[in-house]
Short mmCIF file of C-alpha atoms in Angstrom, two decimals:
data_model
loop_
_atom_site.label_atom_id
_atom_site.label_comp_id
_atom_site.label_asym_id
_atom_site.label_seq_id
_atom_site.Cartn_x
_atom_site.Cartn_y
_atom_site.Cartn_z
CA MET A 7 72.25 130.36 105.44
CA HIS A 8 71.21 134.06 106.12
CA THR A 9 72.30 136.20 109.00
CA LEU A 10 70.04 138.17 111.70
CA VAL A 11 70.93 141.41 109.82
CA PHE A 12 69.11 140.01 106.67
CA LEU A 13 66.46 138.32 107.99
CA SER A 14 65.46 141.78 109.78
CA THR A 15 66.09 143.41 106.35
CA ARG A 16 63.22 141.08 104.65
CA GLN A 17 61.05 141.39 107.64
CA VAL A 18 61.21 145.25 107.51
CA LEU A 19 60.21 144.92 103.95
CA GLN A 20 56.95 142.67 104.30
CA CYS A 21 54.72 145.82 104.34
CA GLN A 22 56.17 147.90 101.23
CA PRO A 23 54.02 151.42 102.06
CA ALA A 24 55.88 151.37 105.82
CA ALA A 25 58.87 150.50 104.32
CA CYS A 26 59.04 153.44 101.89
CA GLN A 27 58.15 155.86 104.74
CA ALA A 28 60.96 154.27 106.91
CA LEU A 29 64.11 154.75 104.10
CA PRO A 30 64.42 158.26 105.00
CA LEU A 31 65.24 157.15 108.54
CA LEU A 32 67.58 154.02 107.98
CA PRO A 33 71.52 154.54 107.58
CA ARG A 34 72.59 154.30 103.85
CA GLU A 35 74.75 152.05 104.90
CA LEU A 36 71.83 148.99 104.65
CA PHE A 37 70.93 150.23 101.32
CA PRO A 38 72.84 147.69 99.14
CA LEU A 39 71.35 144.92 101.12
CA LEU A 40 67.77 146.35 100.91
CA PHE A 41 68.07 146.50 97.36
CA LYS A 42 69.22 142.85 97.02
CA VAL A 43 66.32 141.79 99.45
CA ALA A 44 63.81 143.55 97.55
CA PHE A 45 65.02 142.22 93.97
CA MET A 46 65.23 139.08 95.32
CA ASP A 47 61.56 138.91 96.84
CA LYS A 48 59.97 141.20 94.14
CA LYS A 49 59.22 143.81 96.51
CA THR A 50 58.62 146.33 93.59
CA VAL A 51 57.44 149.46 95.28
CA VAL A 52 60.16 149.29 97.39
CA LEU A 53 62.57 148.52 94.86
CA ARG A 54 61.42 151.43 92.72
CA GLU A 55 61.91 153.82 95.64
CA LEU A 56 65.25 152.56 96.07
CA VAL A 57 66.54 153.49 92.92
CA HIS A 58 64.77 156.86 92.94
CA THR A 59 66.11 157.88 95.99
CA TRP A 60 69.67 155.80 96.03
CA PRO A 61 72.31 157.71 98.06
CA PHE A 62 75.61 156.39 96.05
CA PRO A 63 77.15 157.85 92.78
CA LEU A 64 77.09 154.01 91.73
CA LEU A 65 74.47 151.59 91.83
CA SER A 66 75.75 148.17 90.20
CA PHE A 67 74.02 145.14 89.72
CA GLN A 68 77.28 143.13 89.70
CA GLN A 69 78.31 144.39 93.28
CA LEU A 70 74.50 144.27 94.51
CA LEU A 71 73.16 141.07 93.25
CA GLN A 72 76.30 138.70 94.13
CA GLU A 73 76.84 136.63 96.95
CA CYS A 74 77.55 138.47 100.04
CA ALA A 75 78.43 138.24 103.66
CA HIS A 76 74.38 138.22 104.65
CA CYS A 77 73.15 135.75 101.82
CA SER A 78 74.86 132.98 99.78
CA ARG A 79 72.33 133.69 96.87
CA ALA A 80 73.69 134.96 94.00
CA LEU A 81 71.15 136.30 91.74
CA LEU A 82 73.39 137.31 88.75
CA GLN A 83 73.45 133.65 87.98
CA GLU A 84 69.76 133.40 87.65
CA ARG A 85 67.39 134.94 85.24
CA PRO A 86 66.14 138.27 86.51
CA SER A 87 62.68 138.77 87.52
CA THR A 88 60.32 140.73 84.84
CA GLU A 89 58.90 142.55 87.89
CA SER A 90 61.88 143.70 89.68
CA MET A 91 63.58 144.63 86.46
CA GLN A 92 60.66 146.81 85.55
CA ALA A 93 60.92 148.56 89.23
CA VAL A 94 64.60 149.14 88.58
CA ILE A 95 63.65 150.94 85.09
CA LEU A 96 60.61 152.41 86.52
CA GLY A 97 62.98 154.25 89.95
CA LEU A 98 65.22 155.61 87.06
CA THR A 99 62.57 156.99 85.10
CA ALA A 100 61.34 158.61 88.41
CA ARG A 101 64.78 159.84 89.33
CA LEU A 102 65.30 161.52 85.81
CA HIS A 103 61.44 163.29 86.51
CA THR A 104 63.26 164.69 89.78
CA PRO A 105 64.73 168.31 88.83
CA GLU A 106 68.38 168.55 90.24
CA ALA A 107 67.29 171.30 93.09
CA GLU A 108 64.90 168.94 94.67
CA ALA A 109 67.43 166.00 94.53
CA ASP A 110 69.93 167.98 96.25
CA THR A 111 67.68 168.63 99.01
CA HIS A 112 66.39 165.11 99.43
CA SER A 113 67.25 163.52 102.91
CA LEU A 114 68.26 160.38 101.54
CA CYS A 115 70.76 162.22 98.95
CA ARG A 116 72.97 163.78 101.55
CA LYS A 117 76.27 163.72 99.89
CA HIS A 118 76.11 161.98 96.69
CA THR A 119 73.27 161.50 93.85
CA LEU A 120 73.31 158.70 91.36
CA ARG A 121 75.51 159.21 88.57
CA VAL A 122 76.04 155.57 86.97
CA LEU A 123 73.48 152.78 87.11
CA ASP A 124 75.25 149.62 85.98
CA MET A 125 72.98 146.76 84.69
CA THR A 126 75.60 144.73 83.34
CA GLY A 127 76.47 141.08 84.04
CA LEU A 128 72.88 139.77 84.04
CA LEU A 129 72.49 136.00 83.21
CA ASP A 130 72.18 135.39 79.51
CA ASP A 131 71.80 131.49 78.97
CA GLY A 132 70.46 131.16 75.53
CA VAL A 133 67.71 129.14 76.27
CA GLU A 134 64.02 129.42 76.62
CA GLN A 135 63.07 131.51 79.26
CA ASP A 136 59.76 131.62 81.80
CA PRO A 137 57.12 134.18 81.47
CA GLY A 138 58.34 135.58 84.84
CA THR A 139 62.03 136.33 83.71
CA MET A 140 63.50 138.84 81.68
CA SER A 141 66.09 137.76 78.79
CA MET A 142 69.03 140.01 77.68
CA TRP A 143 66.67 140.67 74.76
CA ASP A 144 63.88 141.90 76.70
CA CYS A 145 66.14 144.10 78.76
CA THR A 146 67.90 145.77 75.77
CA ALA A 147 64.52 146.31 74.44
CA ALA A 148 63.10 147.94 78.23
CA VAL A 149 66.15 150.26 78.43
CA ALA A 150 65.81 151.38 74.79
CA ARG A 151 62.27 152.32 75.32
CA THR A 152 63.19 154.43 78.40
CA CYS A 153 65.65 155.96 76.50
CA ILE A 154 63.21 156.89 73.58
CA ALA A 155 60.54 158.13 76.42
CA GLN A 156 62.93 160.19 78.13
CA GLN A 157 63.69 161.92 75.25
CA GLN A 158 60.25 162.44 74.33
CA SER A 159 59.38 163.91 77.85
CA ARG A 160 62.04 166.29 77.49
CA THR A 161 61.18 167.65 73.80
CA ALA A 162 57.43 167.81 75.01
CA GLU A 163 57.60 169.25 78.57
CA PRO A 164 60.89 171.38 78.78
CA GLY A 165 61.83 172.65 82.31
CA PRO A 166 64.96 172.08 84.62
CA ALA A 167 67.52 169.69 83.59
CA PRO A 168 67.26 166.32 85.51
CA VAL A 169 70.06 164.93 87.40
CA PRO A 170 72.31 163.06 84.44
CA VAL A 171 72.29 159.02 85.07
CA GLU A 172 74.83 157.00 83.05
CA VAL A 173 73.28 153.43 82.39
CA ARG A 174 75.82 150.64 81.61
CA VAL A 175 73.90 147.81 79.70
CA ASP A 176 74.84 144.84 77.52
CA LEU A 177 73.16 145.22 74.48
CA ARG A 178 71.48 142.54 72.00
CA VAL A 179 70.02 143.19 68.92
CA ASN A 180 68.51 141.47 65.60
CA ARG A 181 66.63 142.83 62.66
CA ALA A 182 63.60 143.12 64.67
CA SER A 183 65.31 145.22 67.27
CA TYR A 184 67.72 147.03 65.22
CA SER A 185 65.54 150.73 64.80
CA PHE A 186 64.19 151.32 68.21
CA LEU A 187 67.99 150.53 69.65
CA ARG A 188 69.30 152.67 67.01
CA GLU A 189 66.81 155.32 68.27
CA ALA A 190 67.58 154.94 71.71
CA LEU A 191 71.28 155.22 70.90
CA ARG A 192 70.65 158.61 69.17
CA SER A 193 68.42 159.85 71.86
CA SER A 194 70.80 159.33 74.83
CA VAL A 195 73.32 161.53 72.80
CA GLY A 196 73.02 164.36 75.09
CA SER A 197 70.27 163.40 77.36
CA PRO A 198 70.46 162.98 80.87
CA LEU A 199 70.25 159.39 80.46
CA ARG A 200 73.32 158.37 78.50
CA LEU A 201 73.48 154.87 77.36
CA CYS A 202 76.70 153.03 77.56
CA CYS A 203 77.23 149.67 76.07
CA ARG A 204 79.50 147.16 77.66
CA ASP A 205 78.93 144.18 75.52
CA LEU A 206 77.40 144.44 72.02
CA ARG A 207 75.71 141.04 70.52
CA ALA A 208 74.54 141.44 66.96
CA GLU A 209 72.36 138.63 65.55
CA ASP A 210 71.80 138.36 61.62
CA LEU A 211 72.18 141.95 61.43
CA PRO A 212 72.77 143.31 57.60
CA MET A 213 76.45 145.12 57.30
CA ARG A 214 75.14 148.57 56.77
CA ASN A 215 73.01 148.40 60.24
CA THR A 216 75.67 146.92 62.06
CA VAL A 217 78.07 149.82 60.91
CA ALA A 218 75.54 152.42 61.81
CA LEU A 219 75.15 150.60 65.48
CA LEU A 220 79.00 151.06 65.91
CA GLN A 221 79.39 154.54 64.87
CA LEU A 222 76.90 155.19 67.78
CA LEU A 223 78.49 153.66 70.77
CA ASP A 224 80.73 154.90 72.99
CA ALA A 225 84.64 154.20 72.39
CA GLY A 226 85.43 154.52 75.98
CA CYS A 227 82.72 152.02 77.16
CA LEU A 228 82.42 148.58 74.79
CA ARG A 229 84.45 145.98 76.10
CA ARG A 230 83.10 143.28 73.32
CA VAL A 231 81.87 142.84 69.88
CA ASP A 232 80.01 139.57 69.30
CA LEU A 233 78.48 139.57 65.42
CA ARG A 234 76.84 136.16 65.04
CA PHE A 235 74.99 134.45 62.18
CA ASN A 236 76.06 137.45 59.89
CA ASN A 237 78.01 135.33 56.89
CA LEU A 238 79.59 138.63 56.62
CA GLY A 239 82.46 136.79 54.67
CA LEU A 240 86.02 138.84 53.93
CA ARG A 241 84.45 141.33 51.72
CA GLY A 242 81.70 142.34 54.56
CA LEU A 243 84.31 142.39 57.31
CA SER A 244 86.41 144.52 55.53
CA VAL A 245 83.72 147.26 55.84
CA ILE A 246 82.91 146.57 59.51
CA ILE A 247 86.29 145.98 60.82
CA PRO A 248 87.79 149.64 60.73
CA HIS A 249 84.44 150.48 62.48
CA VAL A 250 85.56 148.40 65.34
CA ALA A 251 88.94 148.99 65.58
CA ARG A 252 88.42 152.63 67.08
CA PHE A 253 87.31 150.67 70.32
CA GLN A 254 91.03 150.82 71.52
CA HIS A 255 89.66 149.39 75.19
CA LEU A 256 88.10 146.33 73.47
CA ALA A 257 89.01 143.32 74.76
CA SER A 258 86.70 140.62 73.06
CA LEU A 259 86.08 140.39 69.33
CA ARG A 260 83.94 137.32 68.33
CA LEU A 261 83.26 136.98 64.64
CA HIS A 262 82.02 133.91 62.44
CA TYR A 263 82.42 132.91 58.81
CA VAL A 264 85.13 134.84 57.82
CA HIS A 265 86.71 132.98 54.66
CA GLY A 266 90.25 132.90 54.17
CA ASP A 267 90.95 129.76 52.55
CA SER A 268 94.27 129.81 50.69
CA ARG A 269 93.16 126.59 48.62
CA GLN A 270 90.62 129.01 46.52
CA PRO A 271 92.61 132.18 46.20
CA SER A 272 91.37 135.52 44.56
CA VAL A 273 92.76 138.57 44.26
CA ASP A 274 89.50 140.83 45.99
CA GLY A 275 89.92 137.62 48.79
CA GLU A 276 93.72 138.38 49.18
CA ASP A 277 93.21 142.07 49.35
CA ASN A 278 90.52 141.83 51.73
CA PHE A 279 92.04 139.41 53.95
CA ARG A 280 95.27 141.78 53.85
CA TYR A 281 92.88 144.73 55.07
CA PHE A 282 91.25 142.85 57.72
CA LEU A 283 94.70 141.56 59.13
CA ALA A 284 95.86 145.58 59.21
CA GLN A 285 92.98 146.60 60.94
CA MET A 286 93.28 143.86 63.78
CA GLY A 287 96.90 145.06 64.28
CA ARG A 288 95.05 148.17 65.41
CA PHE A 289 94.01 146.72 68.56
CA THR A 290 95.87 147.17 72.11
CA CYS A 291 93.76 145.77 74.54
CA LEU A 292 92.65 142.40 72.64
CA ARG A 293 92.51 139.59 75.11
CA GLU A 294 89.73 137.23 73.59
CA LEU A 295 89.30 136.30 69.98
CA SER A 296 86.72 134.12 68.21
CA MET A 297 86.45 133.14 64.75
CA GLY A 298 84.17 130.25 64.60
CA SER A 299 83.18 128.83 61.46
CA SER A 300 86.12 130.50 59.56
CA LEU A 301 88.43 128.85 56.95
CA LEU A 302 91.78 129.57 58.23
CA SER A 303 93.58 126.68 56.82
CA GLY A 304 97.25 127.58 56.69
CA ARG A 305 96.66 131.11 57.73
CA LEU A 306 96.24 131.43 61.54
CA ASP A 307 100.04 132.64 61.39
CA GLN A 308 99.01 135.66 59.28
CA LEU A 309 96.24 136.28 61.73
CA LEU A 310 98.00 136.11 65.17
CA SER A 311 101.11 137.44 64.13
CA THR A 312 99.28 141.02 63.57
CA LEU A 313 98.05 141.27 67.22
CA GLN A 314 99.78 143.27 69.36
CA SER A 315 99.41 141.58 72.74
CA PRO A 316 98.95 137.66 73.64
CA LEU A 317 95.70 136.49 73.74
CA GLU A 318 93.79 135.00 76.80
CA SER A 319 91.42 133.13 74.86
CA LEU A 320 90.97 131.64 71.68
CA GLU A 321 87.72 129.68 70.03
CA LEU A 322 88.86 128.41 66.37
CA ALA A 323 85.85 126.11 66.31
CA PHE A 324 85.18 124.48 62.90
CA CYS A 325 88.05 126.23 61.25
CA ALA A 326 89.65 123.60 59.33
CA LEU A 327 93.18 123.99 60.91
CA LEU A 328 95.91 122.01 59.49
CA PRO A 329 99.10 120.93 61.51
CA GLU A 330 101.44 124.03 60.58
CA ASP A 331 98.56 126.07 62.19
CA LEU A 332 98.58 124.04 65.04
CA ARG A 333 102.51 124.33 65.13
CA PHE A 334 102.39 127.91 64.67
CA LEU A 335 100.20 128.60 67.86
CA ALA A 336 102.14 126.27 70.13
CA GLN A 337 105.41 128.19 69.20
CA SER A 338 103.66 131.64 69.49
CA SER A 339 103.71 133.98 72.40
CA HIS A 340 99.95 133.29 72.77
CA ALA A 341 99.91 129.54 73.79
CA ALA A 342 101.83 130.44 77.21
CA HIS A 343 98.93 132.73 77.84
CA LEU A 344 95.90 130.88 77.08
CA LYS A 345 93.35 130.48 79.41
CA LYS A 346 90.57 129.37 77.16
CA LEU A 347 91.17 127.29 74.00
CA ASP A 348 88.23 125.87 71.80
CA LEU A 349 89.27 123.72 68.82
CA SER A 350 85.92 121.80 68.58
CA GLY A 351 85.17 120.75 64.99
CA ASN A 352 88.77 120.39 63.80
CA ASP A 353 89.99 116.64 63.16
CA LEU A 354 92.73 116.25 65.50
CA SER A 355 92.71 112.34 64.87
CA GLY A 356 95.50 112.16 62.09
CA SER A 357 98.26 114.50 61.26
CA GLN A 358 97.13 116.90 63.79
CA LEU A 359 97.47 115.02 66.64
CA VAL A 360 101.39 115.57 67.32
CA PRO A 361 101.01 119.48 67.01
CA PHE A 362 97.93 119.71 69.23
CA GLN A 363 99.95 117.64 71.84
CA GLY A 364 102.69 120.16 71.31
CA LEU A 365 99.89 123.24 71.91
CA LEU A 366 98.84 121.29 75.29
CA ARG A 367 102.52 121.15 76.85
CA ALA A 368 103.02 125.04 75.62
CA ALA A 369 99.60 126.01 77.26
CA ALA A 370 99.74 123.64 80.42
CA ALA A 371 100.42 126.20 82.93
CA THR A 372 97.75 128.74 82.16
CA LEU A 373 95.04 126.62 80.83
CA LEU A 374 91.69 126.42 82.80
CA HIS A 375 88.95 125.86 80.02
CA LEU A 376 89.74 123.25 77.00
CA GLU A 377 86.97 122.68 74.21
CA LEU A 378 87.25 119.61 71.79
CA THR A 379 83.48 119.01 70.98
CA GLU A 380 83.85 116.89 67.51
CA CYS A 381 87.19 116.59 66.93
CA GLN A 382 87.49 112.82 65.94
CA LEU A 383 89.01 111.68 69.00
CA ALA A 384 88.89 108.06 69.86
CA ASP A 385 90.69 105.90 72.60
CA ALA A 386 93.84 105.66 70.84
CA GLN A 387 94.05 109.48 70.32
CA LEU A 388 92.83 110.22 73.61
CA LEU A 389 95.14 107.57 75.50
CA ALA A 390 98.14 109.24 73.73
CA THR A 391 96.69 112.30 74.66
CA LEU A 392 96.38 111.90 78.36
CA PRO A 393 100.23 112.24 79.77
CA THR A 394 100.17 115.78 78.17
CA LEU A 395 96.47 116.56 79.13
CA THR A 396 96.99 115.62 82.66
CA ARG A 397 99.92 118.18 82.83
CA CYS A 398 97.39 120.71 82.63
CA ALA A 399 96.87 121.34 86.42
CA SER A 400 94.76 124.19 86.36
CA LEU A 401 92.01 122.97 83.94
CA ARG A 402 88.62 123.43 85.40
CA TYR A 403 86.74 122.62 82.38
CA LEU A 404 86.99 119.81 79.65
CA GLY A 405 84.40 119.36 76.60
CA LEU A 406 84.90 116.09 74.79
CA TYR A 407 81.22 115.83 73.63
CA GLY A 408 80.77 114.09 69.97
CA ASN A 409 84.00 112.39 69.82
CA PRO A 410 84.05 108.38 69.21
CA LEU A 411 85.29 107.51 72.78
CA SER A 412 84.35 103.99 74.58
CA MET A 413 83.54 103.19 77.89
CA ALA A 414 87.08 102.04 78.41
CA GLY A 415 88.31 105.32 76.86
CA LEU A 416 86.09 107.34 79.30
CA LYS A 417 87.44 105.05 82.53
CA GLU A 418 91.20 105.88 81.60
CA LEU A 419 90.36 109.80 81.24
CA LEU A 420 88.58 109.66 84.72
CA ARG A 421 91.32 107.66 86.63
CA ASP A 422 94.17 109.75 84.86
CA SER A 423 92.67 113.17 85.44
CA ALA A 424 92.62 112.61 89.10
CA VAL A 425 95.77 114.35 89.70
CA GLN A 426 93.60 117.34 88.00
CA THR A 427 92.49 118.94 91.38
CA GLU A 428 90.97 122.05 89.97
CA LEU A 429 88.99 120.05 87.38
CA ARG A 430 85.22 120.67 87.87
CA THR A 431 83.44 120.00 84.89
CA VAL A 432 83.96 117.11 82.31
CA VAL A 433 81.82 116.89 79.07
CA HIS A 434 81.98 113.79 77.58
CA PRO A 435 80.36 111.95 74.84
CA PHE A 436 77.49 109.26 74.69
CA PRO A 437 80.30 105.82 74.72
CA VAL A 438 80.17 104.33 71.37
CA ASP A 439 79.03 100.92 73.41
CA CYS A 440 75.91 102.50 73.51
CA TYR A 441 75.18 102.82 70.11
CA GLU A 442 73.73 100.07 68.01
CA GLY A 443 75.55 99.23 64.53
CA LEU A 444 77.67 102.09 64.24
CA PRO A 445 79.83 102.65 61.27
CA TRP A 446 83.66 102.91 62.05
CA PRO A 447 84.76 105.38 62.41
CA PRO A 448 81.72 107.03 63.15
CA PRO A 449 81.07 110.79 61.33
CA ALA A 450 80.32 113.18 64.11
CA SER A 451 76.59 113.53 62.55
CA VAL A 452 75.74 109.82 63.35
CA LEU A 453 77.01 110.49 66.97
CA LEU A 454 75.10 113.29 67.26
CA GLU A 455 71.97 111.71 65.50
CA ALA A 456 71.58 108.04 66.20
CA SER A 457 69.76 106.89 68.88
CA ILE A 458 71.53 105.11 72.02
CA ASN A 459 70.54 102.15 73.85
CA GLU A 460 69.11 104.45 77.22
CA GLU A 461 69.40 100.84 79.35
CA LYS A 462 73.33 100.93 78.51
CA PHE A 463 73.76 104.18 78.92
CA ALA A 464 72.45 104.38 82.50
CA ARG A 465 74.80 101.39 83.48
CA VAL A 466 77.36 103.67 82.06
CA GLU A 467 76.25 106.90 84.35
CA ALA A 468 76.13 104.72 87.29
CA GLU A 469 79.53 103.34 86.92
CA LEU A 470 81.27 106.42 86.33
CA HIS A 471 79.34 107.97 89.42
CA GLN A 472 80.84 105.19 91.70
CA LEU A 473 84.14 105.75 90.34
CA LEU A 474 83.86 109.32 91.36
CA LEU A 475 83.15 108.45 94.45
CA ALA A 476 85.70 106.25 95.23
CA SER A 477 88.54 108.53 93.96
CA GLY A 478 86.91 111.24 96.61
CA ARG A 479 85.84 113.20 93.63
CA ALA A 480 81.94 113.55 93.96
CA HIS A 481 82.18 117.34 93.39
CA VAL A 482 83.13 116.89 89.80
CA LEU A 483 80.30 116.90 87.19
CA TRP A 484 80.70 114.28 84.42
CA THR A 485 77.80 115.25 82.10
CA THR A 486 76.51 114.75 78.65
CA ASP A 487 74.83 117.89 78.63
CA ILE A 488 76.07 120.50 76.07
CA TYR A 489 73.33 123.02 76.59
CA GLY A 490 73.60 123.68 80.15
CA ARG A 491 75.41 126.69 81.49
CA LEU A 492 78.74 125.04 81.97
CA ALA A 493 80.78 127.00 79.49
CA ALA A 494 82.68 129.54 81.13
CA ASP A 495 82.59 132.98 79.76
CA TYR A 496 86.10 134.55 78.92
CA PHE A 497 85.64 137.42 81.56
CA SER A 498 84.53 134.94 84.26
CA LEU A 499 87.55 132.83 84.29
#
């Protein structure tokens, strides 16, 4: 639904040249809605002029592109238009080329001038994009090019200093984009365009390049460091971690392939692990830790005991956890604060089941998001866990994909979860009833790769849907889609 103010604003922007001429006559209280409508409708001429003449100290995508009283559409939940993003960057460039004396006398900049352009919070779903939208990789490249061009312009044409603007962004970097992003960060030092990174994601980046980037980031801005597909191991991580630990406001740390398996100890490995633990103890604001595909068998207590504050999000996918790891976590101070827990890829079907149930009991009051993909949970284990699982009254998301569950098991889960009134999404496996000739117990690889009987599964979907309707829960999504944008980011919980 759109309000009359929204519809009037959209009408005003139909003729862009006239709208640009009218901007000085419009009350600045209309500028936030003007920005949202121009961004939504790709009114690029107006959008560029809005950024160029923005009359407030802050222009924040998270504030302007969310659902509002005039328009229920939340643009941050969509891939941003390439045209609109380019228009914003062009408007910023135009603003940077406006001398401060001229900006101060501009009729729209009566009391304030733009100091911060916050472009964080854009959708980054990781799926293939269409040509009309901009990915986070594209956004990083566009902002980096603007920084470099601004520095080159200042060098070539010295003149009055432009109004300085801090640009807050989430940066994505890999081997291909590393060089120009490093140049952009260097260019922004002492520049009117100051680049501030909120979330950094580095993929498949050599250790020395990762360190070089971390040294260029503002310690007061960084909220998350996410190192993916780097396969650092303990040796590489011991080099990088002290550079990460200097970010005292860091709230989220996502690492992968940290090998600390106590079953194959070595002197160097033990020294590196102890050094890693010592550095982890320096973080004072850490709330999320992801250690996916790290061999932490029997060592979770050492890792979590070093942290200064309880975690609210813990991802331990494919970490070969032992029963004692789960028992420690259940008894630790972290359990009672957990909002998000990911134990995917850990076998919970045997001696780990009872400690896992104890962990659920300890986290029941706070848990919102539980991911248990490929945990070897069959009907017997699920039914034994349901009394504990249903005590998680605030649970919104449950991921069970890749577990050998039958239709009977799924129906039990659907019926018993009726008491969980906050539950909105269940990602369930294809029932074992829908496969032909499965070995038992079926390995996760077989469940993920074997063909299913589409006709049988169609009947399963229809029956689950009818059960949801009959119980008044048509709003709850039951799906086998593990690639949809269903799993919540910690900061959105």
